[in-house]
Short mmCIF file of C-alpha atoms and ligand atoms in Angstrom, two decimals:
data_model
loop_
_atom_site.label_atom_id
_atom_site.label_comp_id
_atom_site.label_asym_id
_atom_site.label_seq_id
_atom_site.Cartn_x
_atom_site.Cartn_y
_atom_site.Cartn_z
CA MET A 15 0.00 0.00 0.00
CA ALA A 16 1.32 3.47 -0.92
CA PRO A 17 2.15 5.89 1.89
CA GLY A 18 -0.89 7.91 2.89
CA GLU A 19 -3.28 5.47 1.22
CA ALA A 20 -6.62 5.14 2.93
CA ASN A 21 -7.06 1.53 3.99
CA THR A 22 -10.70 0.70 3.55
CA ALA A 23 -10.39 -3.07 3.24
CA THR A 24 -11.57 -3.74 6.77
CA ALA A 25 -12.48 -7.30 7.70
CA GLY A 26 -15.67 -8.47 6.01
CA ALA A 27 -16.10 -5.27 3.96
CA PRO A 28 -15.88 -5.47 0.18
CA ALA A 29 -12.61 -4.16 -1.32
CA ARG A 30 -13.14 -0.68 -2.69
CA ARG A 31 -12.59 0.28 -6.31
CA ARG A 32 -9.19 1.84 -6.77
CA ARG A 33 -8.71 2.77 -10.41
CA VAL A 34 -9.47 6.30 -11.52
CA LEU A 35 -9.93 7.10 -15.20
CA LEU A 36 -9.14 10.62 -16.37
CA PHE A 37 -9.91 12.55 -19.55
CA PRO A 38 -8.31 16.03 -19.83
CA LEU A 39 -9.35 18.65 -22.35
CA PRO A 40 -6.31 18.71 -24.66
CA TYR A 41 -4.94 22.18 -23.93
CA GLN A 42 -2.00 22.99 -21.69
CA GLY A 43 -4.00 24.98 -19.13
CA HIS A 44 -6.37 22.02 -18.70
CA ILE A 45 -3.81 19.20 -18.99
CA ASN A 46 -1.61 20.56 -16.16
CA PRO A 47 -4.27 20.57 -13.40
CA MET A 48 -5.63 17.19 -14.55
CA PHE A 49 -2.18 15.61 -14.27
CA GLN A 50 -1.66 17.31 -10.92
CA LEU A 51 -4.92 15.75 -9.75
CA ALA A 52 -3.74 12.42 -11.15
CA GLY A 53 -0.52 12.74 -9.13
CA LEU A 54 -2.50 13.50 -6.02
CA LEU A 55 -4.81 10.51 -6.40
CA HIS A 56 -1.95 8.20 -7.36
CA ALA A 57 -0.06 9.22 -4.23
CA ARG A 58 -3.19 8.22 -2.26
CA GLY A 59 -3.13 4.71 -3.64
CA PHE A 60 -5.28 4.92 -6.77
CA ALA A 61 -4.24 3.39 -10.05
CA VAL A 62 -4.56 5.91 -12.87
CA THR A 63 -5.59 5.45 -16.48
CA VAL A 64 -5.51 8.52 -18.72
CA PHE A 65 -7.76 8.56 -21.77
CA HIS A 66 -6.65 11.33 -24.11
CA ALA A 67 -7.25 12.83 -27.52
CA ARG A 68 -4.49 12.42 -30.11
CA PHE A 69 -4.42 16.20 -30.36
CA ASN A 70 -1.86 17.53 -27.85
CA ALA A 71 -1.36 13.97 -26.59
CA PRO A 72 0.63 13.55 -23.37
CA ASP A 73 3.92 11.67 -23.39
CA PRO A 74 3.36 8.35 -21.55
CA SER A 75 7.11 7.90 -20.99
CA ARG A 76 6.98 10.81 -18.51
CA HIS A 77 4.37 9.00 -16.41
CA PRO A 78 5.47 5.37 -16.31
CA ALA A 79 3.11 4.54 -13.42
CA TYR A 80 -0.05 5.43 -15.37
CA GLY A 81 -1.95 3.60 -18.09
CA PHE A 82 -2.70 5.57 -21.25
CA VAL A 83 -5.47 5.02 -23.78
CA PRO A 84 -5.23 7.17 -26.91
CA VAL A 85 -8.59 8.09 -28.40
CA PRO A 86 -8.49 8.93 -32.12
CA ASP A 87 -10.02 12.34 -32.72
CA GLY A 88 -9.48 13.11 -36.41
CA LEU A 89 -8.81 16.74 -35.49
CA PRO A 90 -6.34 18.83 -37.51
CA ALA A 91 -2.92 19.28 -35.86
CA GLY A 92 -2.78 23.09 -35.50
CA THR A 93 -3.89 24.99 -32.40
CA PRO A 94 -7.01 27.06 -33.13
CA GLU A 95 -6.08 30.72 -33.54
CA THR A 96 -9.24 32.65 -32.73
CA VAL A 97 -11.62 32.57 -29.79
CA ALA A 98 -14.47 31.29 -31.98
CA ALA A 99 -12.20 28.60 -33.46
CA THR A 100 -11.16 27.53 -29.94
CA MET A 101 -14.79 27.14 -28.86
CA GLU A 102 -15.61 25.19 -32.03
CA HIS A 103 -12.56 23.05 -31.37
CA ILE A 104 -13.77 22.20 -27.86
CA LEU A 105 -17.13 21.09 -29.27
CA ALA A 106 -15.31 19.13 -32.00
CA VAL A 107 -13.22 17.29 -29.38
CA ASN A 108 -16.50 16.17 -27.80
CA THR A 109 -18.08 15.06 -31.05
CA SER A 110 -15.09 13.33 -32.54
CA CYS A 111 -13.96 11.54 -29.37
CA GLU A 112 -17.42 10.33 -28.33
CA ALA A 113 -17.71 7.09 -30.34
CA PRO A 114 -14.05 6.01 -30.07
CA PHE A 115 -14.09 6.76 -26.34
CA ARG A 116 -17.24 4.63 -25.93
CA GLU A 117 -15.52 1.72 -27.70
CA ARG A 118 -12.33 2.00 -25.69
CA LEU A 119 -14.06 2.45 -22.36
CA ALA A 120 -16.35 -0.53 -23.07
CA ALA A 121 -13.29 -2.62 -23.98
CA LEU A 122 -11.53 -1.60 -20.78
CA LEU A 123 -14.61 -2.45 -18.69
CA ALA A 124 -14.95 -5.83 -20.43
CA ALA A 125 -11.52 -6.97 -19.18
CA PRO A 126 -11.69 -9.50 -16.32
CA GLY A 127 -12.04 -7.75 -12.95
CA ALA A 128 -12.22 -4.26 -14.46
CA ARG A 129 -15.75 -3.52 -13.23
CA ASP A 130 -14.60 -4.19 -9.69
CA GLU A 131 -11.58 -1.99 -10.13
CA VAL A 132 -12.80 1.18 -11.89
CA ALA A 133 -14.09 3.74 -9.38
CA CYS A 134 -14.92 6.67 -11.65
CA LEU A 135 -14.03 8.90 -14.56
CA VAL A 136 -12.76 12.39 -13.81
CA ALA A 137 -13.36 14.48 -16.94
CA ASP A 138 -12.75 18.11 -17.75
CA ALA A 139 -15.92 20.20 -17.39
CA HIS A 140 -15.88 20.88 -21.13
CA LEU A 141 -16.22 17.20 -22.04
CA LEU A 142 -19.95 16.63 -21.54
CA ALA A 143 -20.21 14.07 -24.37
CA LEU A 144 -17.62 11.88 -22.64
CA VAL A 145 -19.23 12.32 -19.24
CA ARG A 146 -22.48 11.01 -20.75
CA VAL A 147 -20.72 8.05 -22.39
CA ALA A 148 -19.16 7.01 -19.08
CA ARG A 149 -22.42 7.24 -17.17
CA ARG A 150 -24.27 5.21 -19.79
CA LEU A 151 -21.62 2.53 -19.38
CA GLY A 152 -22.22 2.54 -15.64
CA VAL A 153 -19.10 4.48 -14.64
CA PRO A 154 -19.69 7.27 -12.07
CA THR A 155 -18.28 10.63 -13.11
CA LEU A 156 -16.58 13.54 -11.41
CA VAL A 157 -15.82 16.79 -13.17
CA LEU A 158 -12.70 18.95 -12.89
CA ARG A 159 -13.09 22.60 -13.73
CA THR A 160 -9.70 24.25 -14.19
CA GLY A 161 -10.89 27.83 -13.58
CA SER A 162 -11.92 29.67 -10.42
CA ALA A 163 -15.08 29.23 -8.34
CA ALA A 164 -16.05 32.81 -9.25
CA CYS A 165 -15.77 31.90 -12.91
CA PHE A 166 -17.98 28.86 -12.46
CA ARG A 167 -20.60 31.09 -10.83
CA ASN A 168 -20.44 33.09 -14.06
CA PHE A 169 -21.15 29.82 -15.95
CA LEU A 170 -24.16 29.16 -13.71
CA ALA A 171 -25.49 32.70 -14.01
CA ASN A 172 -25.08 32.98 -17.77
CA PRO A 173 -28.73 32.28 -18.74
CA VAL A 174 -29.98 34.90 -16.26
CA LEU A 175 -27.36 37.40 -17.42
CA CYS A 176 -28.54 36.94 -21.02
CA GLU A 177 -32.16 37.19 -19.96
CA LYS A 178 -31.46 40.44 -18.13
CA GLY A 179 -29.76 41.92 -21.17
CA TYR A 180 -26.16 42.08 -19.91
CA LEU A 181 -25.17 39.76 -22.76
CA PRO A 182 -24.59 39.93 -25.64
CA VAL A 183 -23.05 43.34 -25.05
CA GLY A 184 -25.02 45.91 -27.05
CA ALA A 185 -22.73 48.93 -26.80
CA GLU A 186 -19.23 49.76 -25.61
CA SER A 187 -20.75 52.08 -23.03
CA GLN A 188 -22.22 49.07 -21.17
CA LEU A 189 -18.82 47.49 -20.55
CA ASP A 190 -18.13 49.23 -17.25
CA ALA A 191 -21.61 48.64 -15.80
CA PRO A 192 -21.52 46.54 -12.61
CA VAL A 193 -23.10 43.07 -12.78
CA ARG A 194 -25.19 43.14 -9.62
CA GLU A 195 -25.80 39.39 -9.73
CA LEU A 196 -22.06 38.69 -9.78
CA LEU A 197 -20.16 41.48 -8.07
CA PRO A 198 -17.41 42.61 -8.36
CA TYR A 199 -17.69 41.67 -12.05
CA ARG A 200 -18.43 44.42 -14.51
CA VAL A 201 -19.94 43.56 -17.86
CA ARG A 202 -16.47 43.57 -19.44
CA ASP A 203 -15.35 40.82 -17.01
CA LEU A 204 -18.02 38.31 -18.02
CA MET A 205 -17.37 35.19 -20.07
CA GLY A 206 -18.34 36.16 -23.61
CA ALA A 207 -18.34 39.94 -23.03
CA ASN A 208 -15.99 40.29 -25.97
CA SER A 209 -17.95 38.02 -28.35
CA ARG A 210 -17.80 39.66 -31.74
CA SER A 211 -20.86 38.09 -33.39
CA ARG A 212 -24.11 36.34 -32.58
CA HIS A 213 -22.41 33.09 -33.59
CA GLU A 214 -19.64 33.63 -31.01
CA HIS A 215 -22.21 34.56 -28.36
CA GLU A 216 -24.20 31.40 -29.05
CA LEU A 217 -21.09 29.24 -29.02
CA MET A 218 -20.15 30.66 -25.60
CA CYS A 219 -23.67 30.04 -24.22
CA GLU A 220 -23.54 26.47 -25.49
CA LEU A 221 -20.12 25.81 -23.93
CA LEU A 222 -21.16 27.22 -20.57
CA SER A 223 -24.48 25.36 -20.41
CA ARG A 224 -22.80 22.08 -21.41
CA ALA A 225 -20.20 22.53 -18.65
CA VAL A 226 -22.93 23.23 -16.11
CA GLU A 227 -24.80 20.11 -17.22
CA ALA A 228 -21.61 18.05 -16.94
CA VAL A 229 -21.15 19.27 -13.37
CA ARG A 230 -24.80 18.98 -12.28
CA SER A 231 -25.10 15.45 -13.61
CA SER A 232 -21.91 14.23 -11.95
CA ALA A 233 -21.15 12.75 -8.58
CA GLY A 234 -18.67 15.43 -7.59
CA PHE A 235 -17.08 18.68 -8.66
CA VAL A 236 -13.35 19.34 -8.25
CA LEU A 237 -12.03 22.91 -8.34
CA ASN A 238 -8.42 24.08 -8.39
CA THR A 239 -8.91 26.77 -5.76
CA PHE A 240 -8.91 27.05 -1.97
CA ASP A 241 -11.21 28.26 0.72
CA ALA A 242 -9.20 31.24 1.98
CA LEU A 243 -8.98 32.56 -1.59
CA GLU A 244 -12.62 32.19 -2.66
CA ALA A 245 -14.66 31.44 0.46
CA ASP A 246 -17.78 33.35 -0.65
CA ASP A 247 -17.76 32.06 -4.22
CA LEU A 248 -17.24 28.50 -2.98
CA ALA A 249 -20.11 28.84 -0.51
CA ALA A 250 -22.38 30.21 -3.27
CA THR A 251 -21.31 27.42 -5.65
CA ARG A 252 -22.14 24.82 -3.00
CA ARG A 253 -25.56 26.40 -2.48
CA ASP A 254 -26.25 26.51 -6.23
CA LEU A 255 -25.10 22.95 -6.79
CA ALA A 256 -27.09 21.45 -3.94
CA GLY A 257 -26.56 17.71 -4.14
CA VAL A 258 -23.23 17.75 -5.98
CA PRO A 259 -20.31 17.71 -3.53
CA VAL A 260 -17.67 20.35 -4.26
CA PHE A 261 -13.99 19.65 -3.57
CA ASP A 262 -11.73 22.72 -3.49
CA VAL A 263 -8.36 21.02 -3.56
CA GLY A 264 -6.12 23.79 -4.86
CA PRO A 265 -3.56 24.99 -5.48
CA LEU A 266 -3.06 21.60 -7.09
CA HIS A 267 0.53 22.31 -8.13
CA LYS A 268 1.43 22.73 -4.46
CA LEU A 269 -0.17 19.45 -3.40
CA SER A 270 0.80 17.18 -6.21
CA PRO A 271 4.24 15.90 -7.16
CA ALA A 272 5.75 18.12 -9.89
CA SER A 273 3.77 17.53 -13.03
CA SER A 274 5.77 16.88 -16.15
CA SER A 275 2.86 17.48 -18.45
CA SER A 276 4.32 20.40 -20.38
CA LEU A 277 3.63 20.06 -24.09
CA LEU A 278 6.55 22.34 -24.97
CA GLN A 279 10.15 21.87 -23.88
CA GLN A 280 10.79 24.10 -20.86
CA ASP A 281 14.04 26.07 -21.05
CA ARG A 282 15.51 25.53 -17.59
CA SER A 283 18.56 27.70 -18.24
CA CYS A 284 16.48 30.72 -17.19
CA LEU A 285 16.56 29.45 -13.58
CA HIS A 286 20.37 29.86 -13.55
CA TRP A 287 19.97 33.34 -15.02
CA LEU A 288 17.49 34.17 -12.23
CA ASP A 289 19.99 32.93 -9.63
CA ALA A 290 22.26 35.83 -10.62
CA GLN A 291 19.57 38.54 -10.26
CA ALA A 292 18.77 40.68 -7.21
CA PRO A 293 15.83 39.59 -4.99
CA ALA A 294 12.37 40.61 -6.29
CA SER A 295 13.92 42.57 -9.17
CA VAL A 296 12.78 40.63 -12.25
CA LEU A 297 9.51 41.04 -14.13
CA TYR A 298 8.45 37.63 -15.50
CA ILE A 299 6.33 37.88 -18.65
CA SER A 300 4.19 35.09 -20.09
CA PHE A 301 0.83 35.02 -21.82
CA GLY A 302 0.07 31.32 -21.32
CA SER A 303 -0.52 28.63 -23.88
CA LEU A 304 -3.39 29.90 -26.04
CA ALA A 305 -3.62 33.69 -25.95
CA SER A 306 -2.28 35.55 -28.95
CA MET A 307 -1.48 39.18 -29.71
CA SER A 308 -0.92 41.25 -32.84
CA GLY A 309 2.55 42.21 -34.01
CA GLU A 310 1.73 45.83 -33.08
CA ASP A 311 0.76 44.86 -29.52
CA LEU A 312 3.93 42.79 -29.21
CA ALA A 313 6.05 45.80 -30.26
CA GLU A 314 4.24 48.12 -27.80
CA ALA A 315 4.63 45.55 -25.01
CA ALA A 316 8.33 45.19 -25.80
CA TRP A 317 9.06 48.93 -25.87
CA GLY A 318 7.05 49.48 -22.70
CA VAL A 319 9.16 46.88 -20.91
CA ALA A 320 12.38 48.23 -22.43
CA ASN A 321 11.57 51.81 -21.42
CA SER A 322 10.71 50.79 -17.85
CA GLY A 323 14.36 49.88 -17.29
CA GLN A 324 13.26 46.79 -15.33
CA PRO A 325 15.15 43.47 -15.57
CA PHE A 326 12.84 40.88 -17.16
CA LEU A 327 12.47 37.25 -18.13
CA TRP A 328 10.09 36.78 -21.07
CA ALA A 329 8.64 33.38 -21.96
CA LEU A 330 7.77 34.27 -25.54
CA ARG A 331 5.87 31.25 -26.82
CA PRO A 332 6.44 30.49 -30.49
CA GLY A 333 3.25 31.56 -32.24
CA LEU A 334 2.21 34.12 -29.58
CA ALA A 335 2.21 36.95 -32.11
CA ARG A 336 1.39 34.82 -35.16
CA GLY A 337 4.92 34.89 -36.56
CA ALA A 338 5.80 38.47 -35.57
CA ALA A 339 9.16 38.86 -33.77
CA LEU A 340 10.36 41.29 -31.12
CA PRO A 341 11.07 44.69 -32.71
CA ASP A 342 14.49 45.57 -34.16
CA GLY A 343 16.62 47.29 -31.58
CA PHE A 344 14.85 45.66 -28.59
CA ALA A 345 17.74 43.31 -27.81
CA ALA A 346 20.29 46.15 -27.97
CA ALA A 347 18.10 48.43 -25.84
CA THR A 348 17.66 45.82 -23.10
CA GLY A 349 21.06 44.09 -23.44
CA GLY A 350 22.26 42.53 -20.21
CA ARG A 351 19.07 43.01 -18.20
CA GLY A 352 16.63 40.78 -20.03
CA LEU A 353 16.32 37.16 -21.09
CA VAL A 354 13.88 35.82 -23.67
CA VAL A 355 13.09 32.08 -23.78
CA GLY A 356 10.45 30.15 -25.74
CA TRP A 357 8.83 28.38 -22.78
CA ALA A 358 9.80 28.46 -19.12
CA PRO A 359 9.38 26.15 -16.10
CA GLN A 360 6.76 28.65 -14.91
CA GLU A 361 5.92 27.23 -11.49
CA GLU A 362 9.60 27.29 -10.54
CA VAL A 363 10.16 30.72 -12.06
CA LEU A 364 7.29 32.21 -10.04
CA ALA A 365 8.60 30.59 -6.87
CA HIS A 366 12.10 32.03 -7.45
CA GLY A 367 13.13 34.84 -5.08
CA ALA A 368 14.49 37.00 -7.93
CA VAL A 369 11.03 37.38 -9.48
CA GLY A 370 9.25 40.47 -8.19
CA GLY A 371 6.37 40.81 -10.65
CA PHE A 372 4.45 38.81 -13.25
CA TRP A 373 2.95 40.19 -16.43
CA THR A 374 0.33 37.60 -17.33
CA HIS A 375 -2.74 37.11 -19.53
CA GLY A 376 -4.54 36.05 -16.34
CA GLY A 377 -5.17 32.36 -17.07
CA TRP A 378 -6.31 30.70 -13.85
CA ASN A 379 -3.24 28.44 -13.55
CA SER A 380 -1.00 31.45 -13.99
CA ALA A 381 -2.98 33.48 -11.45
CA MET A 382 -2.73 30.62 -8.91
CA GLU A 383 0.96 30.09 -9.62
CA GLY A 384 1.56 33.86 -9.24
CA ALA A 385 -0.38 33.96 -5.97
CA CYS A 386 1.53 30.94 -4.64
CA GLY A 387 4.80 32.62 -5.59
CA GLY A 388 3.75 35.72 -3.63
CA VAL A 389 4.24 37.79 -6.78
CA PRO A 390 2.08 40.80 -7.74
CA MET A 391 0.59 40.64 -11.23
CA LEU A 392 0.03 42.89 -14.18
CA CYS A 393 -2.88 41.29 -16.05
CA ARG A 394 -3.59 41.77 -19.72
CA PRO A 395 -6.61 39.46 -20.23
CA CYS A 396 -7.45 38.22 -23.72
CA PHE A 397 -10.56 36.03 -23.58
CA GLY A 398 -12.74 33.62 -21.61
CA ASP A 399 -12.20 33.61 -17.85
CA GLN A 400 -9.12 35.83 -18.03
CA MET A 401 -11.05 39.12 -17.69
CA GLY A 402 -12.78 37.93 -14.52
CA ASN A 403 -9.48 36.65 -13.13
CA ALA A 404 -7.83 40.02 -13.79
CA ARG A 405 -10.72 41.72 -11.98
CA HIS A 406 -10.11 39.52 -8.95
CA VAL A 407 -6.35 40.10 -8.96
CA GLU A 408 -6.81 43.87 -9.03
CA HIS A 409 -10.01 44.48 -7.15
CA VAL A 410 -10.45 41.60 -4.69
CA TRP A 411 -6.92 40.39 -3.97
CA ARG A 412 -5.51 43.92 -4.54
CA ALA A 413 -2.32 42.17 -5.60
CA GLY A 414 -1.92 43.59 -9.07
CA ILE A 415 -3.04 45.84 -11.87
CA ALA A 416 -5.42 45.05 -14.73
CA LEU A 417 -4.33 46.42 -18.07
CA ASP A 418 -7.51 45.59 -19.90
CA GLY A 419 -9.40 47.03 -22.81
CA GLY A 420 -8.21 48.65 -26.00
CA VAL A 421 -4.88 48.47 -27.78
CA LEU A 422 -1.61 48.24 -25.89
CA GLU A 423 0.37 51.43 -25.70
CA ARG A 424 4.04 51.50 -24.67
CA GLY A 425 3.65 54.48 -22.30
CA ALA A 426 0.84 52.70 -20.39
CA VAL A 427 2.92 49.51 -20.20
CA GLU A 428 5.97 51.38 -18.91
CA ALA A 429 3.89 53.17 -16.26
CA ALA A 430 2.18 49.93 -15.16
CA VAL A 431 5.51 48.07 -14.87
CA ARG A 432 6.92 50.86 -12.72
CA ARG A 433 3.83 50.89 -10.46
CA LEU A 434 4.03 47.10 -10.07
CA MET A 435 7.75 46.79 -9.43
CA ARG A 436 8.67 49.93 -7.51
CA GLY A 437 7.61 52.37 -4.84
CA GLU A 438 5.05 52.17 -2.10
CA GLU A 439 2.19 51.05 -4.33
CA GLY A 440 4.27 48.13 -5.67
CA GLU A 441 5.34 47.22 -2.13
CA GLY A 442 1.69 47.18 -1.03
CA MET A 443 0.72 44.83 -3.85
CA ARG A 444 3.75 42.64 -3.12
CA GLY A 445 2.79 42.47 0.55
CA ARG A 446 -0.75 41.35 -0.31
CA ALA A 447 0.60 38.82 -2.83
CA ARG A 448 2.82 37.39 -0.07
CA GLU A 449 -0.23 37.16 2.14
CA LEU A 450 -1.90 35.07 -0.58
CA ARG A 451 1.18 32.85 -0.67
CA SER A 452 0.90 32.28 3.10
CA ARG A 453 -2.78 31.43 2.80
CA ALA A 454 -2.09 29.00 -0.03
CA ALA A 455 0.65 27.37 2.06
CA ALA A 456 -1.76 27.04 5.01
CA ALA A 457 -4.43 25.48 2.77
CA VAL A 458 -2.09 22.69 1.67
CA ALA A 459 -0.39 22.16 5.05
CA ASP A 460 -1.48 19.33 7.38
CA GLY A 461 -5.01 20.12 8.57
CA GLY A 462 -5.40 22.86 5.91
CA SER A 463 -8.68 23.26 4.04
CA SER A 464 -7.45 21.79 0.76
CA ARG A 465 -5.76 18.82 2.49
CA LEU A 466 -9.01 18.05 4.25
CA CYS A 467 -10.87 18.33 0.95
CA VAL A 468 -8.44 15.87 -0.62
CA ASP A 469 -9.21 13.41 2.20
CA LYS A 470 -12.91 13.90 1.54
CA LEU A 471 -12.40 13.45 -2.19
CA VAL A 472 -10.46 10.22 -1.68
CA ASN A 473 -13.19 8.85 0.57
CA HIS A 474 -15.90 10.01 -1.77
CA ILE A 475 -14.30 8.18 -4.70
CA LEU A 476 -13.82 5.02 -2.65
CA TRP A 477 -17.52 4.96 -1.78
CA LEU A 478 -18.96 5.83 -5.18
C1 UDX B 518 -6.59 28.72 -20.40
C2 UDX B 518 -7.40 29.72 -19.55
O1 UDX B 518 -6.97 31.03 -19.71
C3 UDX B 518 -7.38 29.31 -18.10
O2 UDX B 518 -7.94 30.27 -17.26
C4 UDX B 518 -8.11 28.00 -18.02
O3 UDX B 518 -8.31 27.60 -16.70
C5 UDX B 518 -7.31 27.00 -18.83
O4 UDX B 518 -7.18 27.47 -20.19
P1 UDX B 518 -3.90 29.05 -20.57
O5 UDX B 518 -4.09 30.13 -21.55
O6 UDX B 518 -3.10 27.92 -20.98
O7 UDX B 518 -5.28 28.50 -20.00
O8 UDX B 518 -3.27 29.73 -19.26
P2 UDX B 518 -3.03 29.18 -17.83
O9 UDX B 518 -4.28 28.74 -17.17
O10 UDX B 518 -2.28 30.23 -17.12
O11 UDX B 518 -2.13 27.88 -18.02
C6 UDX B 518 -0.87 27.92 -18.61
C7 UDX B 518 -0.01 26.83 -18.00
O12 UDX B 518 1.17 26.74 -18.81
C8 UDX B 518 0.42 27.13 -16.58
O13 UDX B 518 0.29 25.98 -15.77
C9 UDX B 518 1.89 27.51 -16.71
O14 UDX B 518 2.70 27.11 -15.62
C10 UDX B 518 2.31 26.79 -17.97
N1 UDX B 518 3.40 27.53 -18.64
C11 UDX B 518 3.17 28.77 -19.17
C12 UDX B 518 4.65 26.97 -18.67
O15 UDX B 518 4.87 25.85 -18.17
N2 UDX B 518 5.65 27.67 -19.27
C13 UDX B 518 5.47 28.90 -19.83
O16 UDX B 518 6.44 29.47 -20.37
C14 UDX B 518 4.18 29.46 -19.78
#
């Protein structure tokens, strides 16, 4: 028996089922938390089998203890480039994986002893079709949502928000109106506030309602957040989901053995570069795995950073600016105080003492990793939950600045970097970010809220 494993095989009682099946949505920001959850459950004595699309497939050799079942998806290789294409892609993953997943799951369940071994499927909230397949084959389901509790409340409230006329947004002038049903969100912070057509609006509504159905029809809901960060939103989610147990087990990357689920090769040399920098002096810049920006925005971002005079580490993902490169003269202007890499070991970078600020797109994993690193954030949200996350960083956590809306302008970037990294205001944000780090550490320590939720989750799965 693995250390920490709950022993439920008491005399006379039936042995409990101990294999967990997982199906991540095949994007980096969804794969990471799913593999962190896998690590957590594996460390508690569960066997793990990962079903996965061929698109962005994980590398089984990095997880020798797990079983892997590839599910053909027939999807084109490239990452979707627009918000609408991303939403269509999510729906296409559902449609194209449904039949092959049914076949493979049925085959797995037909193996001798499998029915007595498989406890449940944990699927990403965006994989309703696969949740339904599992249930029809008699496998209980749990759902992992990789965003915040506040964001899931936005999912739940979406029909009412549309009914009340907040969405689709009719005019620019509505963007700053408060959303009374979901404070402190303003209209601009809502999922789908930046939909550019009726088609995009309808796609968003469909995605959100499918995710809500996946959660409501499942035997449990796992969220990568923690009580001291989102107590009110978690309480409201529990009220709204009466009957579906909610497990706030985050920050997952602090509880689970280091995940090696990165799809891109992480350039670890930047950690040595950071070792040589002064404490809290470096601005780390990364816009996550999906967000993109125009060549003009990239140039404005670059000159803003250059003109701020701040040391920086930039994880400039290939494809971020659709082929555009950093402007001519940028390297010479920043020589010696900046490092640009393609992809960084982000969790470690944000935990490094030399990093004093994080310019992020505000993806939830990044926001959690920034909070756990005790690092204040400059958020430039692009789509989806990122606007709401930026609102929380600035307005609720008061641990950063939101740089949202409109085109990027180098003067505004320079001023925001200075506010974040220097002076009293920066110190205040840094202090509150460090407070978040302490709360996250308490949540994952022995007896902490997330630890207790993991115990409950383990027990829940064993008794499904
Ligand atoms: C998107 C959404 O924005 C996010 O809110 C949702 O929950 C998942 O999908 P993404 O754009 O990928 O996610 O951003 P984020 O959630 O921040 O995840 C990015 C992940 O990639 C993080 O775990 C981060 O550590 C990792 N990363 C990023 C690296 O390992 N190296 C890098 O250089 C940059």
